[in-house]
GROMACS .gro file of C-alpha atoms in nm:
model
  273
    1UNK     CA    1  15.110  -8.709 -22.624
    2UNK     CA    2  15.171  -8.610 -22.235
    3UNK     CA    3  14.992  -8.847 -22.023
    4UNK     CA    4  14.704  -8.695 -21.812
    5UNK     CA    5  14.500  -8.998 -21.684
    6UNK     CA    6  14.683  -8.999 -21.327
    7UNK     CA    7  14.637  -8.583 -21.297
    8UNK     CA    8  14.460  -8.558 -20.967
    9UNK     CA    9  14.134  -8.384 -20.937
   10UNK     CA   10  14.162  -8.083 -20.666
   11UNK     CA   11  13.954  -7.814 -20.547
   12UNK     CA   12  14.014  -7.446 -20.653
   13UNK     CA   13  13.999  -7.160 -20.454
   14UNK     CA   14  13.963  -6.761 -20.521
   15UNK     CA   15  14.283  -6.738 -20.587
   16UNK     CA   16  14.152  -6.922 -20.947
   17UNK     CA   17  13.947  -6.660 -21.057
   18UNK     CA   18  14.167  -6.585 -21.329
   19UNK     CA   19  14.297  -6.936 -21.412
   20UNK     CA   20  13.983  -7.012 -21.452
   21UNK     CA   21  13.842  -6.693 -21.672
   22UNK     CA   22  14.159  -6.771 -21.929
   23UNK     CA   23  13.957  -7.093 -22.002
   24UNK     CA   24  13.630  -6.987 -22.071
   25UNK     CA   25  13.776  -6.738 -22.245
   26UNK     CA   26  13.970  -7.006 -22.446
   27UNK     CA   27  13.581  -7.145 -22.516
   28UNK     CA   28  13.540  -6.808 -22.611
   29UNK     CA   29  13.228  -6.809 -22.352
   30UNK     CA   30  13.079  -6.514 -22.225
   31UNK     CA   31  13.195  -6.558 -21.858
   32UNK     CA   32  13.325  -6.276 -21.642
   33UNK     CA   33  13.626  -6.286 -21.362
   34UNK     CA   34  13.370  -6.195 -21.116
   35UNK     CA   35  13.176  -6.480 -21.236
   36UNK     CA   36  13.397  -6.713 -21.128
   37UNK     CA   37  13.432  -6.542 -20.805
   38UNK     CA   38  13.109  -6.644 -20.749
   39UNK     CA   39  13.170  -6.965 -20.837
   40UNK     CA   40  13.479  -7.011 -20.633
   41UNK     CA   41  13.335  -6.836 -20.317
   42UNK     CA   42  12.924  -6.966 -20.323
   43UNK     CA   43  12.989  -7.339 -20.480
   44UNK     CA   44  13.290  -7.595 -20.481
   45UNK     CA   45  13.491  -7.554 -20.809
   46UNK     CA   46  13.672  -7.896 -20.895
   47UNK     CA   47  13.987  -7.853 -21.175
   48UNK     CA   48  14.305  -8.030 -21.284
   49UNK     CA   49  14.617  -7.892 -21.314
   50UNK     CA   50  14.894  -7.958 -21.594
   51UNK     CA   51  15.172  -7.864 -21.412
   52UNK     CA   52  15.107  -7.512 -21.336
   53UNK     CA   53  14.854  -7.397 -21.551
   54UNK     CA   54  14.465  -7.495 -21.482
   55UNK     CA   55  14.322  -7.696 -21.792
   56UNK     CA   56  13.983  -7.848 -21.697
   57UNK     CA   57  13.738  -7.704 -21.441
   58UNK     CA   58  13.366  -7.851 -21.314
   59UNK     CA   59  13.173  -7.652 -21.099
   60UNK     CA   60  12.881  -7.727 -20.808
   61UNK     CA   61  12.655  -7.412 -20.704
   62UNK     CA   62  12.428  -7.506 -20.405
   63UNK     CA   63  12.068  -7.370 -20.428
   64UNK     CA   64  11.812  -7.420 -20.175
   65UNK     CA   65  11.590  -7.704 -20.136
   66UNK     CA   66  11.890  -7.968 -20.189
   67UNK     CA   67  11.954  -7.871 -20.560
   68UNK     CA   68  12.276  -7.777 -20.689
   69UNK     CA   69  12.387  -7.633 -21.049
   70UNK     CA   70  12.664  -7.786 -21.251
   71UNK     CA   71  12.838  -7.588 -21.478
   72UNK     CA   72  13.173  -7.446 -21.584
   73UNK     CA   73  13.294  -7.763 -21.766
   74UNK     CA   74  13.551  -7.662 -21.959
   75UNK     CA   75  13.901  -7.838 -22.108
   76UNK     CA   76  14.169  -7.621 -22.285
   77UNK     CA   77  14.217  -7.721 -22.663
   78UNK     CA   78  14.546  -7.920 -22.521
   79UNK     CA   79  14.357  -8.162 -22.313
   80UNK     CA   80  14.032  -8.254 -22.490
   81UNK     CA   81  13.962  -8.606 -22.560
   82UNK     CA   82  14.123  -8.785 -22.248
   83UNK     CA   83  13.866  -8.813 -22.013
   84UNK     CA   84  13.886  -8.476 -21.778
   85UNK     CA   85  13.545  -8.360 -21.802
   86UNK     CA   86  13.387  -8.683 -21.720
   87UNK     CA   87  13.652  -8.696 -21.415
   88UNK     CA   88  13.502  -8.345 -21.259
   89UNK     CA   89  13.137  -8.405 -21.320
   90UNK     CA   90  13.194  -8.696 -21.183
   91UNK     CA   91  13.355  -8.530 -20.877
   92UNK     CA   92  13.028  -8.268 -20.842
   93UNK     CA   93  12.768  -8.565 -20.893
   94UNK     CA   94  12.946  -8.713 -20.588
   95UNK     CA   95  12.987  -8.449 -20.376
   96UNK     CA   96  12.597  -8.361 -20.456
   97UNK     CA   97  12.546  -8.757 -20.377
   98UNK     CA   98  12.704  -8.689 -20.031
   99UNK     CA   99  12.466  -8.412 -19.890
  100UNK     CA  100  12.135  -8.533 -20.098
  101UNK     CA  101  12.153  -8.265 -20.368
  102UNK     CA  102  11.964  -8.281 -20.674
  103UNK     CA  103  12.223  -8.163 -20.976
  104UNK     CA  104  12.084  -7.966 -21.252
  105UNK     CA  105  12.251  -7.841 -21.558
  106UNK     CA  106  12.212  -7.695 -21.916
  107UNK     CA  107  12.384  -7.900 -22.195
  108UNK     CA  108  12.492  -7.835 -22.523
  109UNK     CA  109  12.400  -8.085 -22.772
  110UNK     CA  110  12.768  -8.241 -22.766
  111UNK     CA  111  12.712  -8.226 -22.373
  112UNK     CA  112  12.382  -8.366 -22.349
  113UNK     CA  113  12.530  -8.658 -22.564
  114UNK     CA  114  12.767  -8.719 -22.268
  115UNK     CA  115  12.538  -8.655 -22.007
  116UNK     CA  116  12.242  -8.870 -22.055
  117UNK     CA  117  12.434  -9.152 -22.036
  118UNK     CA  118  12.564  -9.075 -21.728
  119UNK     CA  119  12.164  -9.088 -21.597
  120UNK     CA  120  12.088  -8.756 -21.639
  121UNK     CA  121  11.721  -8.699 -21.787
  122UNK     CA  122  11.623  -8.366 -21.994
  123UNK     CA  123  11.339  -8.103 -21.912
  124UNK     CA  124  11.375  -7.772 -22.084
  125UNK     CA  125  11.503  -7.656 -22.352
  126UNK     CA  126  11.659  -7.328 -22.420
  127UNK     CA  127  11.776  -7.105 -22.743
  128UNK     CA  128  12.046  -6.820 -22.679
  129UNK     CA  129  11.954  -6.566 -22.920
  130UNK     CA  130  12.195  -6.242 -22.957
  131UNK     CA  131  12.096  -5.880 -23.089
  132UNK     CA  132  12.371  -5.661 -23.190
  133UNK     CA  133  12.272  -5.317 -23.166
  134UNK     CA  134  12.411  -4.979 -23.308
  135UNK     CA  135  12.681  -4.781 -23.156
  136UNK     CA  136  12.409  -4.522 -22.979
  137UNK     CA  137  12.192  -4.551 -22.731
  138UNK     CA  138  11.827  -4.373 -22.586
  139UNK     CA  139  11.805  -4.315 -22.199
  140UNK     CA  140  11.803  -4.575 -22.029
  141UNK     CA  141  11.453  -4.656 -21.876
  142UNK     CA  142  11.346  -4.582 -21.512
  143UNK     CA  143  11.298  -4.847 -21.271
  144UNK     CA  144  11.147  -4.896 -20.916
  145UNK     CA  145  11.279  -5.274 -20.919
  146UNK     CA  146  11.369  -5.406 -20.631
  147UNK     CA  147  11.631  -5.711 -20.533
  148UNK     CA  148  11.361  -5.838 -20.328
  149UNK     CA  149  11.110  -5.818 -20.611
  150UNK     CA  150  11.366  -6.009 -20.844
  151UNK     CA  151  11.435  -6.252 -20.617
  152UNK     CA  152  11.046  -6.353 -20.512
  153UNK     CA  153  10.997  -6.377 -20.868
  154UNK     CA  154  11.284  -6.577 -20.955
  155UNK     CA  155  11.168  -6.827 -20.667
  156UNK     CA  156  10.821  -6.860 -20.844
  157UNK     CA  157  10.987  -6.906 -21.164
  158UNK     CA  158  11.234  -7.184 -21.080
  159UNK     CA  159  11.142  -7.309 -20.722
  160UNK     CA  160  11.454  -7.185 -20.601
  161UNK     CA  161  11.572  -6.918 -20.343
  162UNK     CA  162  11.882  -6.735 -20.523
  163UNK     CA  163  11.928  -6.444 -20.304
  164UNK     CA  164  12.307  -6.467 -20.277
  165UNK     CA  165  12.345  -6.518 -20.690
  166UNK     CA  166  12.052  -6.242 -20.746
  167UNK     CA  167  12.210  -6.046 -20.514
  168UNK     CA  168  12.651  -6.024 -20.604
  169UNK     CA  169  12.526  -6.013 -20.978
  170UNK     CA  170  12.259  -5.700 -20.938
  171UNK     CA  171  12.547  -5.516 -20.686
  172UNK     CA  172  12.831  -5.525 -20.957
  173UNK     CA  173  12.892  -5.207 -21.141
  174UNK     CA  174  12.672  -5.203 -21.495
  175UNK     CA  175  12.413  -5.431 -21.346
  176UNK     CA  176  12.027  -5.310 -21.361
  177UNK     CA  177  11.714  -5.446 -21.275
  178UNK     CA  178  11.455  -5.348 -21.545
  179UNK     CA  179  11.091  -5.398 -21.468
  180UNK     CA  180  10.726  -5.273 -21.682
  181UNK     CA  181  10.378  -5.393 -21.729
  182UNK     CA  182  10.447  -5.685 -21.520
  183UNK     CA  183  10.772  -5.762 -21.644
  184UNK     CA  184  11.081  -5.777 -21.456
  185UNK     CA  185  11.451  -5.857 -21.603
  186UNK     CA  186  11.827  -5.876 -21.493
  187UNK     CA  187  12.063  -5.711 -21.702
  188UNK     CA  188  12.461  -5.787 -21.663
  189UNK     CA  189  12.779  -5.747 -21.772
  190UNK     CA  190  12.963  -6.057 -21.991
  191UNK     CA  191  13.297  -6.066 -22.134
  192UNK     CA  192  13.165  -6.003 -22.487
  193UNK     CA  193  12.808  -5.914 -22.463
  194UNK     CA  194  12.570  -5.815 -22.198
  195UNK     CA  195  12.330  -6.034 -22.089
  196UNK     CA  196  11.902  -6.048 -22.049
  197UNK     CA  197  11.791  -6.238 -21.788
  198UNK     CA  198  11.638  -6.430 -21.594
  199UNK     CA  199  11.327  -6.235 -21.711
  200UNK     CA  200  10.972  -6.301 -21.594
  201UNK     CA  201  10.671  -6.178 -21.710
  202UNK     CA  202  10.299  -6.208 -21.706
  203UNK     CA  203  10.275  -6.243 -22.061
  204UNK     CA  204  10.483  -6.215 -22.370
  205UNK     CA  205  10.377  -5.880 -22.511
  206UNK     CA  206  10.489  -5.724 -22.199
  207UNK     CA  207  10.846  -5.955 -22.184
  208UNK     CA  208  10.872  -5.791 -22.541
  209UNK     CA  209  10.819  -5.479 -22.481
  210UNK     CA  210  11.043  -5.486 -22.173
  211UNK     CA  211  11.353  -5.643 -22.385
  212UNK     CA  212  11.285  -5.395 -22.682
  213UNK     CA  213  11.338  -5.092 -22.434
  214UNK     CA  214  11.656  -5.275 -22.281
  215UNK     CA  215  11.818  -5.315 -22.619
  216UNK     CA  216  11.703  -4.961 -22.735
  217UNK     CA  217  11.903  -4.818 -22.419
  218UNK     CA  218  12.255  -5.009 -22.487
  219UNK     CA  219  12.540  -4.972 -22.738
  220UNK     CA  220  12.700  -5.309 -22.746
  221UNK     CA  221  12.550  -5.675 -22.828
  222UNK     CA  222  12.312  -5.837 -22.614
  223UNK     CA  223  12.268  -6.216 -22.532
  224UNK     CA  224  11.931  -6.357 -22.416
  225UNK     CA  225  11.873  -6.750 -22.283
  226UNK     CA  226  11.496  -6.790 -22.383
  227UNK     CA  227  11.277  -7.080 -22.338
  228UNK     CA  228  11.158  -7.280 -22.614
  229UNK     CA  229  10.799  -7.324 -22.482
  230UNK     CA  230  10.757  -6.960 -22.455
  231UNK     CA  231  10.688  -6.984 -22.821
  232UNK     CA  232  10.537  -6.623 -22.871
  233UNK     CA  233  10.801  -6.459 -22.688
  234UNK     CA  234  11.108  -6.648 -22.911
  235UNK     CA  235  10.899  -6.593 -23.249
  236UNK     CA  236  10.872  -6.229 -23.126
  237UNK     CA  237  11.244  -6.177 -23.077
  238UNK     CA  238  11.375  -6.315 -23.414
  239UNK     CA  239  11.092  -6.109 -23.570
  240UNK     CA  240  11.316  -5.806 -23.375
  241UNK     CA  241  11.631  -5.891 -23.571
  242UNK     CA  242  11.754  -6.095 -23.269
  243UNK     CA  243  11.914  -6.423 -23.389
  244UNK     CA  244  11.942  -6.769 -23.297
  245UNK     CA  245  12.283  -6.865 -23.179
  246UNK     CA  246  12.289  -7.209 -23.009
  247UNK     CA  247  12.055  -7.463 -22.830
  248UNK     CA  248  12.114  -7.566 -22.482
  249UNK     CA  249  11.894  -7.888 -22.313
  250UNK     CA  250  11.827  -7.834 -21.882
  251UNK     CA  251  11.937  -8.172 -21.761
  252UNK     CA  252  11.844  -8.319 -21.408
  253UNK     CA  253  12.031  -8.557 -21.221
  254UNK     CA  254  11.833  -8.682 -20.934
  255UNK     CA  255  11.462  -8.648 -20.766
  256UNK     CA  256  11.249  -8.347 -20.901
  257UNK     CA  257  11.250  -8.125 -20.569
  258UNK     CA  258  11.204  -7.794 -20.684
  259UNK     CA  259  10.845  -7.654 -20.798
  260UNK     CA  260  10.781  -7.365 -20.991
  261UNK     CA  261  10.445  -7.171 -20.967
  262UNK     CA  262  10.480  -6.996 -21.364
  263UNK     CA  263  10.752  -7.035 -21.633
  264UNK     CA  264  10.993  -6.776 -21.710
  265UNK     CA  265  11.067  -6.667 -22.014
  266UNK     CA  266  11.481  -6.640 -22.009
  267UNK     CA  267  11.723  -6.777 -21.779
  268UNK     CA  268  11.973  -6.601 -21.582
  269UNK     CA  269  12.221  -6.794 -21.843
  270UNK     CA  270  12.329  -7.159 -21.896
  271UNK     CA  271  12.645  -7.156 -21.634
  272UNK     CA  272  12.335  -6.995 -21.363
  273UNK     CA  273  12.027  -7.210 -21.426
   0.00000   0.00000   0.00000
């Protein structure tokens, strides 16, 4: 066994993008290269290097109002088991430590195991769900929705201003925003799936409906990051034939600072918040 403990932690850079998509892709995640552009270019991206080749990454996005998002821990196959993740969160709860940011994440059960420990302290929790729809397709539906009418509602949702995320995800090429009946919903490209959300809505008949025409306009499968609480809304997809793939558990390490006026009903995915 190769010894890793004494690997030094560095920062990545840009040029990463695609050291970095080989190892979600190894975690057979749903991440995107220009995913981890943003990543590399909005955040700091901590990762350890075997030689040459990248095998663990941790990630810090800064959002406003001195929170931060953690995400992107990943270890190849060949390096589990020695320590590495612990290393980089480490690294991004320090870094937030230095300029007073709140760190939030979204754990996996295995991660949440790890994490609480460390003294982070759950709040929601979240089911990914996927649909996989025929090969054909209806129109797909007109849409006066805005950036700017994402983004306010994204702030009332998670008391957070995410203009520059909202805004580098809804430019790239197969990006929509979707909005009906008081519904409103970002829909993006993923390596294997396109993804809902985040999707707001003033009530769950109308974030059904609005999902139902999304899926009824694409060819390929479809991933959605719903919130437990929403109760009607998840009973109302799996009714669908939309099926329940994995939990995740929001974590919080640090002061409560951001307040939300109304509770969405997906998230803009685990590695986003």
């Amino acid at each position: 066994m190769v010894a890793t403990d004494g690997l030094p932690i560095i920062k990545l850079g840009v040029e990463d993008a695609i050291g970095g998509f080989a190892l979600s892709t190894e975690a057979r995640w749903n991440q995107t290269e220009e995913d981890w552009r943003v990543f590399l270019h909005e955040g700091v991206v901590f990762g350890i290097r075997d030689g040459a080749r990248l095998v663990a990454t941790a990630a810090l996005l800064p959002y406003s109002g001195n929170n931060a998002w953690i995400s992107m821990v990943l270890v190849s196959a060949t390096h589990r088991r020695r320590g590495l993740a612990t290393r980089l969160v480490d690294a991004c709860l320090e870094t937030a430590r230095k300029n007073g940011l709140t760190s939030w994440l979204d754990a996996t059960p295995d991660g949440a195991a790890v994490y609480g420990p460390l003294g982070f302290t759950s709040t929601l929790q979240l089911q990914r769900l996927k649909l996989v729809r025929p090969a054909r397709a209806e129109a797909p539906p007109s849409s006066s929705a805005t950036i700017d009418a994402l983004r306010a509602r994204d702030r009332r949702g998670t008391g957070f201003d995410r203009t520059a995320l909202l805004s580098a995800i809804a430019q790239r090429s197969g990006s929509r925003i979707v909005s009906a009946n008081g519904a409103i919903a970002l829909v993006r490209d993923g390596r294997t799936a396109r993804h809902i959300g985040p999707l707001f809505s003033d009530h769950a008949a109308a974030a059904l409906a609005l999902v139902d025409t999304i899926a009824r306009s694409e060819t390929g499968p479809l991933l959605i990051d719903a919130i437990v609480s929403q109760a009607a809304f998840l009973e109302g997809l799996t009714v669908s034939g939309w099926t329940i793939e994995r939990p995740f558990q929001r974590m919080r390490f640090g002061p409560a600072t951001a307040m939300a006026e109304e509770m969405p009903f997906a998230v803009a995915g685990p590695e986003f918040g």
